[in-house]
């Protein structure tokens, strides 16, 4: 059994995890990230642009494979142009901003959990060490 499975079976840990997940779902940063993610995912123009980029990238690979350097160069240039267009789209810019915010929040939470866990572990180890010294 893995540590994750053991944690999932521990009701106290499972409840704490459910509580953290519930609070994350309700957090405005996470909500905004999910909202903008959905808008990007549902945006037909961005979807088409992504497909066009893939087509040009495949064309560049095929041209390179068949020894057509000029056609490869043109396909790469078009893929780069389309990628730049994608990158400059307002929804994509907002998505990336919200992604950074959500990532920062999750990193902060992860670091806090890790610090708290390590502090508690260190405290328990100190207690055990003190018990061992008292027993001698």
Coordinates of C-alpha atoms in Angstrom, one line a residue:
X1 CA 0.0 0.0 0.0
X2 CA 1.4 3.4 -1.0
X3 CA 1.6 6.4 1.4
X4 CA -1.2 8.1 -0.6
X5 CA -3.5 5.1 -0.2
X6 CA -2.8 5.1 3.5
X7 CA -3.6 8.8 3.8
X8 CA -6.8 8.3 1.8
X9 CA -7.9 5.5 4.2
X10 CA -7.2 7.7 7.3
X11 CA -10.5 9.5 7.9
X12 CA -8.8 12.4 9.6
X13 CA -6.5 13.0 6.6
X14 CA -9.3 12.4 4.1
X15 CA -11.5 15.0 5.9
X16 CA -8.7 17.5 6.0
X17 CA -8.0 17.0 2.3
X18 CA -11.6 17.3 1.4
X19 CA -11.7 20.6 3.4
X20 CA -8.6 22.0 1.6
X21 CA -10.1 21.0 -1.8
X22 CA -13.4 22.6 -0.9
X23 CA -11.7 25.8 0.1
X24 CA -9.6 25.8 -3.1
X25 CA -12.7 25.4 -5.2
X26 CA -14.2 28.4 -3.5
X27 CA -11.1 30.6 -3.8
X28 CA -11.5 33.5 -6.2
X29 CA -8.1 32.9 -7.8
X30 CA -9.0 29.3 -8.6
X31 CA -12.5 30.3 -9.8
X32 CA -11.1 33.0 -12.1
X33 CA -8.6 30.6 -13.5
X34 CA -11.2 28.0 -14.2
X35 CA -13.5 30.6 -15.8
X36 CA -10.8 31.9 -18.2
X37 CA -9.7 28.3 -18.9
X38 CA -13.2 27.4 -20.0
X39 CA -13.4 30.5 -22.2
X40 CA -10.1 29.7 -23.9
X41 CA -11.2 26.0 -24.4
X42 CA -14.5 27.1 -25.9
X43 CA -13.2 29.8 -28.1
X44 CA -13.6 28.6 -31.7
X45 CA -11.0 31.1 -33.1
X46 CA -8.3 29.9 -30.7
X47 CA -9.2 26.3 -31.5
X48 CA -8.8 26.9 -35.2
X49 CA -5.6 28.8 -34.7
X50 CA -4.2 25.9 -32.7
X51 CA -5.1 23.5 -35.5
X52 CA -3.5 25.7 -38.1
X53 CA -0.3 25.9 -36.0
X54 CA -0.2 22.0 -35.8
X55 CA -0.7 21.7 -39.5
X56 CA 2.2 24.1 -40.3
X57 CA 4.4 22.4 -37.8
X58 CA 3.6 19.0 -39.4
X59 CA 4.3 20.6 -42.8
X60 CA 7.7 21.8 -41.7
X61 CA 8.6 18.3 -40.4
X62 CA 7.5 16.7 -43.7
X63 CA 9.4 19.2 -45.7
X64 CA 12.5 18.6 -43.7
X65 CA 12.0 14.8 -44.1
X66 CA 11.7 15.1 -47.9
X67 CA 14.7 17.6 -48.2
X68 CA 12.7 20.7 -49.1
X69 CA 14.5 23.4 -47.0
X70 CA 12.8 26.4 -48.6
X71 CA 9.3 24.9 -48.0
X72 CA 10.4 23.9 -44.5
X73 CA 11.5 27.5 -43.8
X74 CA 8.2 28.9 -45.0
X75 CA 6.2 26.4 -43.0
X76 CA 8.2 27.2 -39.8
X77 CA 7.7 31.0 -40.5
X78 CA 4.0 30.5 -40.8
X79 CA 3.8 28.3 -37.7
X80 CA 5.8 31.0 -35.8
X81 CA 3.5 33.8 -37.1
X82 CA 0.4 31.8 -36.0
X83 CA 2.0 31.0 -32.6
X84 CA 2.7 34.7 -32.1
X85 CA -0.9 35.5 -33.0
X86 CA -2.1 32.9 -30.5
X87 CA 0.2 34.2 -27.8
X88 CA -1.0 37.8 -28.3
X89 CA -4.7 36.9 -28.1
X90 CA -6.3 38.7 -25.1
X91 CA -7.8 35.5 -23.7
X92 CA -4.5 33.7 -23.9
X93 CA -2.7 36.6 -22.1
X94 CA -5.4 36.6 -19.4
X95 CA -5.2 32.8 -19.1
X96 CA -1.5 32.9 -18.6
X97 CA -1.8 35.6 -16.0
X98 CA -4.5 33.6 -14.1
X99 CA -2.3 30.5 -14.4
X100 CA 0.6 32.2 -12.7
X101 CA -1.7 33.5 -9.9
X102 CA -3.2 30.0 -9.4
X103 CA 0.2 28.4 -9.5
X104 CA 1.5 30.9 -6.9
X105 CA -1.5 30.2 -4.6
X106 CA -0.9 26.4 -4.9
X107 CA 2.9 26.8 -4.3
X108 CA 2.2 28.9 -1.2
X109 CA -0.3 26.3 0.1
X110 CA 2.1 23.4 -0.7
X111 CA 5.0 25.2 1.1
X112 CA 2.8 26.0 4.1
X113 CA 1.6 22.4 4.4
X114 CA 5.2 21.2 4.0
X115 CA 6.5 23.6 6.7
X116 CA 3.7 22.7 9.1
X117 CA 4.2 19.0 8.6
X118 CA 8.0 19.3 9.1
X119 CA 7.5 21.4 12.2
X120 CA 5.1 18.8 13.7
X121 CA 7.4 16.0 12.7
X122 CA 10.4 17.7 14.2
X123 CA 8.4 18.3 17.4
X124 CA 7.4 14.7 17.7
X125 CA 11.0 13.5 17.0
X126 CA 12.2 15.9 19.8
X127 CA 9.6 14.5 22.1
X128 CA 10.7 10.9 21.3
X129 CA 14.3 11.9 21.8
X130 CA 13.5 13.5 25.2
X131 CA 11.6 10.4 26.2
X132 CA 14.6 8.2 25.3
X133 CA 16.9 10.4 27.3
X134 CA 14.6 10.3 30.3
X135 CA 14.4 6.5 30.2
X136 CA 18.2 6.2 30.5

